[in-house]
Amino acid sequence: MPGLIGRKIGMTSVFSADGKNVPCTVIEAGPCVVTQVKTVENDGYKAVQLAYGEAKKSRTTKAMAGIFEKAGTTPKKHLAEFKFDTDYNLGDTITVELFANAEFVDVVGTSKGKGFQGVVKRHGFGGVGQTTHGQDDRARKPGSIGACSYPAKVFKGMRMGGQMGGDRVTTQNLKVLKVIPEHNLILVKGSVAGCNGSTLLIKK
């Protein structure tokens, strides 16, 4: 699936042709540089490795510096592989114009980390006013979690408090509202995972 690496700028809204106010996410997609070309003969599969975002030379390993030097580009911060039908060469630049004719895209991001959260916030339990069996004066607690004397254990997958957020999230079939090539921007309908400035993968 062809795609690009980008970053989330933020959310805004635009008016559609029929006058509706549509919420959208602004994403800076590319430009990305081709740093490696994977082939079936050499690597067992066909793909293109893209690089995005400038990085300090002092924070680039010698192995990665060699890859960037072969591609004839400066050190980059983010790398990702995509499958393209078009053949590319080392050093080629792919811009947001890749999505000029795309109607829908998938966006992969990392959701905001929220730390340790209880069952009300994490799983949407009723909380205050909707007490459950096994719960008396603790209105935001999960209540009874055990089974019976048999099997006398807590089943795996029981919804409980724990780490929330910080997960890799793929939002599928986001409608492309607008592509602005001169600023490397793409506007997609709705929201995507991650905070402003976070790295995203945009797949066609």
Tab-separated table of N, CA and C in Angstrom, residues 69-184:
chain	number	residue	atom	x	y	z
A	69	GLU	N	23.880	8.667	2.921
A	69	GLU	CA	24.906	9.118	1.978
A	69	GLU	C	24.700	8.480	0.607
A	70	LYS	N	24.348	7.191	0.584
A	70	LYS	CA	24.080	6.523	-0.690
A	70	LYS	C	22.892	7.141	-1.411
A	71	ALA	N	21.900	7.564	-0.630
A	71	ALA	CA	20.704	8.173	-1.217
A	71	ALA	C	20.939	9.629	-1.595
A	72	GLY	N	22.082	10.185	-1.168
A	72	GLY	CA	22.394	11.572	-1.492
A	72	GLY	C	21.526	12.570	-0.770
A	73	THR	N	21.211	12.272	0.498
A	73	THR	CA	20.358	13.169	1.270
A	73	THR	C	20.944	13.399	2.657
A	74	THR	N	20.408	14.367	3.349
A	74	THR	CA	20.845	14.664	4.712
A	74	THR	C	20.233	13.660	5.682
A	75	PRO	N	20.799	13.528	6.901
A	75	PRO	CA	20.225	12.599	7.885
A	75	PRO	C	18.770	12.914	8.191
A	76	LYS	N	17.953	11.877	8.282
A	76	LYS	CA	16.526	12.028	8.547
A	76	LYS	C	16.162	11.375	9.872
A	77	LYS	N	15.018	11.789	10.395
A	77	LYS	CA	14.605	11.333	11.716
A	77	LYS	C	13.704	10.100	11.675
A	78	HIS	N	12.807	10.029	10.703
A	78	HIS	CA	11.815	8.954	10.671
A	78	HIS	C	11.941	8.147	9.384
A	79	LEU	N	11.832	6.822	9.520
A	79	LEU	CA	11.897	5.910	8.382
A	79	LEU	C	10.687	4.987	8.388
A	80	ALA	N	10.222	4.623	7.204
A	80	ALA	CA	9.120	3.672	7.088
A	80	ALA	C	9.147	3.069	5.691
A	81	GLU	N	8.615	1.846	5.585
A	81	GLU	CA	8.566	1.168	4.297
A	81	GLU	C	7.135	1.122	3.777
A	82	PHE	N	7.002	1.311	2.472
A	82	PHE	CA	5.703	1.242	1.811
A	82	PHE	C	5.856	0.432	0.528
A	83	LYS	N	4.761	-0.146	0.090
A	83	LYS	CA	4.754	-0.886	-1.172
A	83	LYS	C	4.165	-0.013	-2.267
A	84	PHE	N	4.969	0.252	-3.286
A	84	PHE	CA	4.549	1.086	-4.405
A	84	PHE	C	4.480	0.251	-5.679
A	85	ASP	N	3.531	0.587	-6.544
A	85	ASP	CA	3.481	-0.021	-7.869
A	85	ASP	C	4.493	0.653	-8.800
A	86	THR	N	4.761	1.936	-8.537
A	86	THR	CA	5.725	2.686	-9.346
A	86	THR	C	7.142	2.380	-8.875
A	87	ASP	N	8.072	2.327	-9.827
A	87	ASP	CA	9.477	2.092	-9.494
A	87	ASP	C	10.150	3.427	-9.187
A	88	TYR	N	10.889	3.449	-8.063
A	88	TYR	CA	11.619	4.645	-7.658
A	88	TYR	C	13.108	4.326	-7.533
A	89	ASN	N	13.917	5.371	-7.605
A	89	ASN	CA	15.357	5.250	-7.446
A	89	ASN	C	15.801	5.944	-6.170
A	90	LEU	N	17.004	5.618	-5.707
A	90	LEU	CA	17.539	6.250	-4.509
A	90	LEU	C	17.609	7.758	-4.698
A	91	GLY	N	17.181	8.476	-3.672
A	91	GLY	CA	17.239	9.931	-3.724
A	91	GLY	C	16.011	10.599	-4.287
A	92	ASP	N	15.063	9.817	-4.851
A	92	ASP	CA	13.835	10.412	-5.375
A	92	ASP	C	13.000	11.005	-4.241
A	93	THR	N	12.295	12.069	-4.540
A	93	THR	CA	11.447	12.729	-3.549
A	93	THR	C	9.979	12.508	-3.904
A	94	ILE	N	9.205	12.069	-2.910
A	94	ILE	CA	7.770	11.835	-3.096
A	94	ILE	C	7.018	12.861	-2.253
A	95	THR	N	6.107	13.569	-2.854
A	95	THR	CA	5.391	14.649	-2.177
A	95	THR	C	3.931	14.262	-1.940
A	96	VAL	N	3.199	15.207	-1.359
A	96	VAL	CA	1.795	14.981	-1.031
A	96	VAL	C	0.934	14.847	-2.286
A	97	GLU	N	1.475	15.174	-3.449
A	97	GLU	CA	0.725	15.004	-4.691
A	97	GLU	C	0.380	13.543	-4.950
A	98	LEU	N	1.017	12.644	-4.202
A	98	LEU	CA	0.667	11.221	-4.278
A	98	LEU	C	-0.815	11.005	-3.985
A	99	PHE	N	-1.410	11.872	-3.139
A	99	PHE	CA	-2.808	11.719	-2.734
A	99	PHE	C	-3.741	12.640	-3.519
A	100	ALA	N	-3.248	13.206	-4.606
A	100	ALA	CA	-4.058	14.167	-5.370
A	100	ALA	C	-5.359	13.541	-5.869
A	101	ASN	N	-5.312	12.280	-6.262
A	101	ASN	CA	-6.510	11.611	-6.790
A	101	ASN	C	-7.123	10.626	-5.801
A	102	ALA	N	-6.627	10.617	-4.581
A	102	ALA	CA	-7.135	9.674	-3.578
A	102	ALA	C	-8.438	10.196	-2.975
A	103	GLU	N	-9.374	9.296	-2.773
A	103	GLU	CA	-10.648	9.673	-2.162
A	103	GLU	C	-10.651	9.381	-0.662
A	104	PHE	N	-10.003	8.272	-0.277
A	104	PHE	CA	-9.920	7.892	1.130
A	104	PHE	C	-8.486	7.478	1.464
A	105	VAL	N	-8.083	7.677	2.718
A	105	VAL	CA	-6.754	7.258	3.186
A	105	VAL	C	-6.886	6.627	4.568
A	106	ASP	N	-5.873	5.840	4.931
A	106	ASP	CA	-5.748	5.300	6.283
A	106	ASP	C	-4.608	6.029	6.972
A	107	VAL	N	-4.798	6.393	8.233
A	107	VAL	CA	-3.772	7.130	8.978
A	107	VAL	C	-3.406	6.333	10.230
A	108	VAL	N	-2.099	6.110	10.401
A	108	VAL	CA	-1.584	5.369	11.551
A	108	VAL	C	-0.860	6.338	12.469
A	109	GLY	N	-1.221	6.343	13.741
A	109	GLY	CA	-0.571	7.222	14.716
A	109	GLY	C	-0.517	6.566	16.081
A	110	THR	N	0.135	7.229	17.028
A	110	THR	CA	0.225	6.756	18.409
A	110	THR	C	-0.672	7.615	19.279
A	111	SER	N	-1.640	6.986	19.936
A	111	SER	CA	-2.610	7.730	20.742
A	111	SER	C	-1.940	8.373	21.953
A	112	LYS	N	-2.569	9.400	22.468
A	112	LYS	CA	-2.029	10.107	23.628
A	112	LYS	C	-1.981	9.175	24.846
A	113	GLY	N	-0.856	9.167	25.546
A	113	GLY	CA	-0.730	8.361	26.763
A	113	GLY	C	-1.446	9.033	27.923
A	114	LYS	N	-2.288	8.290	28.626
A	114	LYS	CA	-3.062	8.846	29.733
A	114	LYS	C	-2.698	8.226	31.078
A	115	GLY	N	-1.653	7.390	31.097
A	115	GLY	CA	-1.230	6.803	32.366
A	115	GLY	C	-2.190	5.740	32.863
A	116	PHE	N	-2.138	5.478	34.174
A	116	PHE	CA	-3.013	4.477	34.797
A	116	PHE	C	-4.378	5.106	35.032
A	117	GLN	N	-5.417	4.477	34.470
A	117	GLN	CA	-6.774	4.995	34.612
A	117	GLN	C	-7.704	3.904	35.136
A	118	GLY	N	-8.771	4.356	35.782
A	118	GLY	CA	-9.749	3.426	36.325
A	118	GLY	C	-10.741	2.957	35.275
A	119	VAL	N	-11.692	2.139	35.725
A	119	VAL	CA	-12.619	1.519	34.776
A	119	VAL	C	-13.635	2.497	34.204
A	120	VAL	N	-13.954	3.570	34.923
A	120	VAL	CA	-14.928	4.534	34.416
A	120	VAL	C	-14.363	5.252	33.191
A	121	LYS	N	-13.124	5.718	33.283
A	121	LYS	CA	-12.521	6.431	32.158
A	121	LYS	C	-12.039	5.463	31.082
A	122	ARG	N	-11.497	4.329	31.498
A	122	ARG	CA	-10.877	3.407	30.541
A	122	ARG	C	-11.898	2.581	29.764
A	123	HIS	N	-12.967	2.147	30.435
A	123	HIS	CA	-13.934	1.254	29.797
A	123	HIS	C	-15.360	1.792	29.777
A	124	GLY	N	-15.576	2.986	30.333
A	124	GLY	CA	-16.911	3.576	30.266
A	124	GLY	C	-17.910	2.985	31.241
A	125	PHE	N	-17.445	2.486	32.388
A	125	PHE	CA	-18.380	1.973	33.400
A	125	PHE	C	-19.271	3.112	33.895
A	126	GLY	N	-20.436	2.744	34.446
A	126	GLY	CA	-21.436	3.724	34.830
A	126	GLY	C	-20.994	4.685	35.909
A	127	GLY	N	-20.291	4.195	36.926
A	127	GLY	CA	-19.811	5.075	37.977
A	127	GLY	C	-20.925	5.534	38.901
A	128	VAL	N	-20.875	6.786	39.311
A	128	VAL	CA	-21.788	7.336	40.310
A	128	VAL	C	-23.239	7.180	39.850
A	129	GLY	N	-24.063	6.667	40.729
A	129	GLY	CA	-25.483	6.526	40.423
A	129	GLY	C	-25.842	5.226	39.732
A	130	GLN	N	-24.852	4.456	39.332
A	130	GLN	CA	-25.127	3.181	38.670
A	130	GLN	C	-24.294	2.087	39.331
A	131	THR	N	-24.458	1.961	40.633
A	131	THR	CA	-23.670	0.994	41.397
A	131	THR	C	-23.986	-0.425	40.939
A	132	THR	N	-22.978	-1.288	41.000
A	132	THR	CA	-23.132	-2.667	40.570
A	132	THR	C	-22.986	-3.607	41.756
A	133	HIS	N	-23.257	-4.855	41.522
A	133	HIS	CA	-23.140	-5.857	42.579
A	133	HIS	C	-21.711	-5.908	43.114
A	134	GLY	N	-21.577	-5.947	44.413
A	134	GLY	CA	-20.258	-6.022	45.017
A	134	GLY	C	-19.668	-4.649	45.286
A	135	GLN	N	-20.486	-3.618	45.158
A	135	GLN	CA	-19.987	-2.254	45.320
A	135	GLN	C	-20.942	-1.488	46.211
A	136	ASP	N	-20.389	-0.820	47.226
A	136	ASP	CA	-21.251	-0.115	48.162
A	136	ASP	C	-20.963	1.373	48.152
A	137	ASP	N	-19.843	1.798	48.749
A	137	ASP	CA	-19.546	3.219	48.871
A	137	ASP	C	-18.380	3.632	47.959
A	138	ARG	N	-18.103	2.834	46.941
A	138	ARG	CA	-16.981	3.136	46.040
A	138	ARG	C	-17.557	3.264	44.635
A	139	ALA	N	-18.046	4.449	44.317
A	139	ALA	CA	-18.882	4.619	43.129
A	139	ALA	C	-18.108	4.559	41.815
A	140	ARG	N	-16.784	4.617	41.841
A	140	ARG	CA	-16.022	4.552	40.588
A	140	ARG	C	-15.154	3.290	40.535
A	141	LYS	N	-15.500	2.297	41.337
A	141	LYS	CA	-14.755	1.042	41.353
A	141	LYS	C	-15.455	0.012	40.454
A	142	PRO	N	-14.745	-1.043	40.046
A	142	PRO	CA	-15.342	-2.018	39.113
A	142	PRO	C	-16.384	-2.921	39.735
A	143	GLY	N	-16.401	-3.084	41.059
A	143	GLY	CA	-17.344	-4.016	41.674
A	143	GLY	C	-16.787	-5.419	41.703
A	144	SER	N	-17.656	-6.412	41.784
A	144	SER	CA	-17.233	-7.798	41.875
A	144	SER	C	-16.573	-8.238	40.569
A	145	ILE	N	-15.424	-8.913	40.694
A	145	ILE	CA	-14.713	-9.364	39.496
A	145	ILE	C	-14.537	-10.875	39.480
A	146	GLY	N	-14.879	-11.566	40.579
A	146	GLY	CA	-14.676	-13.008	40.652
A	146	GLY	C	-15.821	-13.772	40.006
A	147	ALA	N	-15.661	-15.081	39.895
A	147	ALA	CA	-16.695	-15.933	39.327
A	147	ALA	C	-17.482	-16.594	40.459
A	148	CYS	N	-17.082	-17.786	40.874
A	148	CYS	CA	-17.778	-18.508	41.931
A	148	CYS	C	-16.734	-19.394	42.612
A	149	SER	N	-17.166	-20.283	43.479
A	149	SER	CA	-16.204	-21.195	44.095
A	149	SER	C	-15.553	-22.077	43.035
A	150	TYR	N	-16.251	-22.227	41.915
A	150	TYR	CA	-15.649	-22.846	40.741
A	150	TYR	C	-15.904	-21.945	39.541
A	151	PRO	N	-14.938	-21.525	38.772
A	151	PRO	CA	-13.536	-21.944	38.776
A	151	PRO	C	-12.644	-21.204	39.768
A	152	ALA	N	-13.226	-20.312	40.595
A	152	ALA	CA	-12.456	-19.662	41.658
A	152	ALA	C	-11.257	-18.903	41.112
A	153	LYS	N	-11.490	-18.138	40.055
A	153	LYS	CA	-10.416	-17.325	39.489
A	153	LYS	C	-11.032	-16.151	38.728
A	154	VAL	N	-10.202	-15.193	38.414
A	154	VAL	CA	-10.618	-14.066	37.589
A	154	VAL	C	-10.260	-14.400	36.144
A	155	PHE	N	-11.243	-14.343	35.271
A	155	PHE	CA	-11.014	-14.715	33.876
A	155	PHE	C	-10.099	-13.716	33.178
A	156	LYS	N	-9.310	-14.210	32.263
A	156	LYS	CA	-8.460	-13.340	31.457
A	156	LYS	C	-9.326	-12.422	30.594
A	157	GLY	N	-8.849	-11.186	30.423
A	157	GLY	CA	-9.593	-10.225	29.619
A	157	GLY	C	-10.613	-9.425	30.405
A	158	MET	N	-10.702	-9.651	31.724
A	158	MET	CA	-11.632	-8.884	32.544
A	158	MET	C	-11.303	-7.394	32.464
A	159	ARG	N	-12.298	-6.575	32.252
A	159	ARG	CA	-12.075	-5.134	32.140
A	159	ARG	C	-11.771	-4.544	33.514
A	160	MET	N	-10.562	-4.036	33.643
A	160	MET	CA	-10.111	-3.481	34.922
A	160	MET	C	-9.304	-2.219	34.649
A	161	GLY	N	-8.877	-1.554	35.714
A	161	GLY	CA	-8.045	-0.373	35.571
A	161	GLY	C	-6.670	-0.757	35.038
A	162	GLY	N	-5.987	0.188	34.406
A	162	GLY	CA	-4.654	-0.087	33.886
A	162	GLY	C	-4.150	1.018	32.982
A	163	GLN	N	-3.030	0.735	32.328
A	163	GLN	CA	-2.422	1.708	31.427
A	163	GLN	C	-3.355	2.023	30.263
A	164	MET	N	-3.537	3.302	29.997
A	164	MET	CA	-4.438	3.729	28.937
A	164	MET	C	-3.692	4.649	27.975
A	165	GLY	N	-3.897	4.437	26.694
A	165	GLY	CA	-3.269	5.277	25.689
A	165	GLY	C	-1.867	4.807	25.337
A	166	GLY	N	-1.218	5.569	24.459
A	166	GLY	CA	0.122	5.209	24.021
A	166	GLY	C	0.138	4.016	23.080
A	167	ASP	N	-0.973	3.742	22.414
A	167	ASP	CA	-1.081	2.580	21.530
A	167	ASP	C	-1.010	3.019	20.065
A	168	ARG	N	-0.592	2.088	19.220
A	168	ARG	CA	-0.587	2.324	17.779
A	168	ARG	C	-2.017	2.167	17.265
A	169	VAL	N	-2.550	3.223	16.692
A	169	VAL	CA	-3.952	3.244	16.270
A	169	VAL	C	-4.028	3.546	14.779
A	170	THR	N	-4.783	2.733	14.049
A	170	THR	CA	-5.015	2.959	12.628
A	170	THR	C	-6.460	3.407	12.413
A	171	THR	N	-6.626	4.590	11.859
A	171	THR	CA	-7.953	5.105	11.533
A	171	THR	C	-8.166	4.918	10.036
A	172	GLN	N	-9.149	4.110	9.676
A	172	GLN	CA	-9.324	3.732	8.279
A	172	GLN	C	-10.382	4.578	7.577
A	173	ASN	N	-10.226	4.656	6.266
A	173	ASN	CA	-11.218	5.268	5.373
A	173	ASN	C	-11.584	6.701	5.762
A	174	LEU	N	-10.548	7.513	5.961
A	174	LEU	CA	-10.775	8.932	6.206
A	174	LEU	C	-10.901	9.646	4.865
A	175	LYS	N	-11.934	10.413	4.712
A	175	LYS	CA	-12.171	11.098	3.434
A	175	LYS	C	-11.187	12.248	3.254
A	176	VAL	N	-10.570	12.303	2.073
A	176	VAL	CA	-9.648	13.387	1.749
A	176	VAL	C	-10.470	14.594	1.298
A	177	LEU	N	-10.385	15.679	2.071
A	177	LEU	CA	-11.157	16.877	1.744
A	177	LEU	C	-10.392	17.806	0.812
A	178	LYS	N	-9.077	17.907	1.026
A	178	LYS	CA	-8.296	18.843	0.227
A	178	LYS	C	-6.819	18.485	0.289
A	179	VAL	N	-6.114	18.697	-0.811
A	179	VAL	CA	-4.665	18.526	-0.876
A	179	VAL	C	-4.059	19.852	-1.308
A	180	ILE	N	-3.078	20.351	-0.532
A	180	ILE	CA	-2.425	21.623	-0.821
A	180	ILE	C	-0.947	21.349	-1.102
A	181	PRO	N	-0.586	21.084	-2.359
A	181	PRO	CA	0.785	20.668	-2.684
A	181	PRO	C	1.851	21.700	-2.327
A	182	GLU	N	1.535	23.002	-2.487
A	182	GLU	CA	2.552	24.026	-2.249
A	182	GLU	C	2.990	24.097	-0.785
A	183	HIS	N	2.154	23.580	0.122
A	183	HIS	CA	2.511	23.566	1.541
A	183	HIS	C	2.632	22.145	2.091
A	184	ASN	N	2.590	21.145	1.226
A	184	ASN	CA	2.694	19.736	1.622
A	184	ASN	C	1.623	19.344	2.636
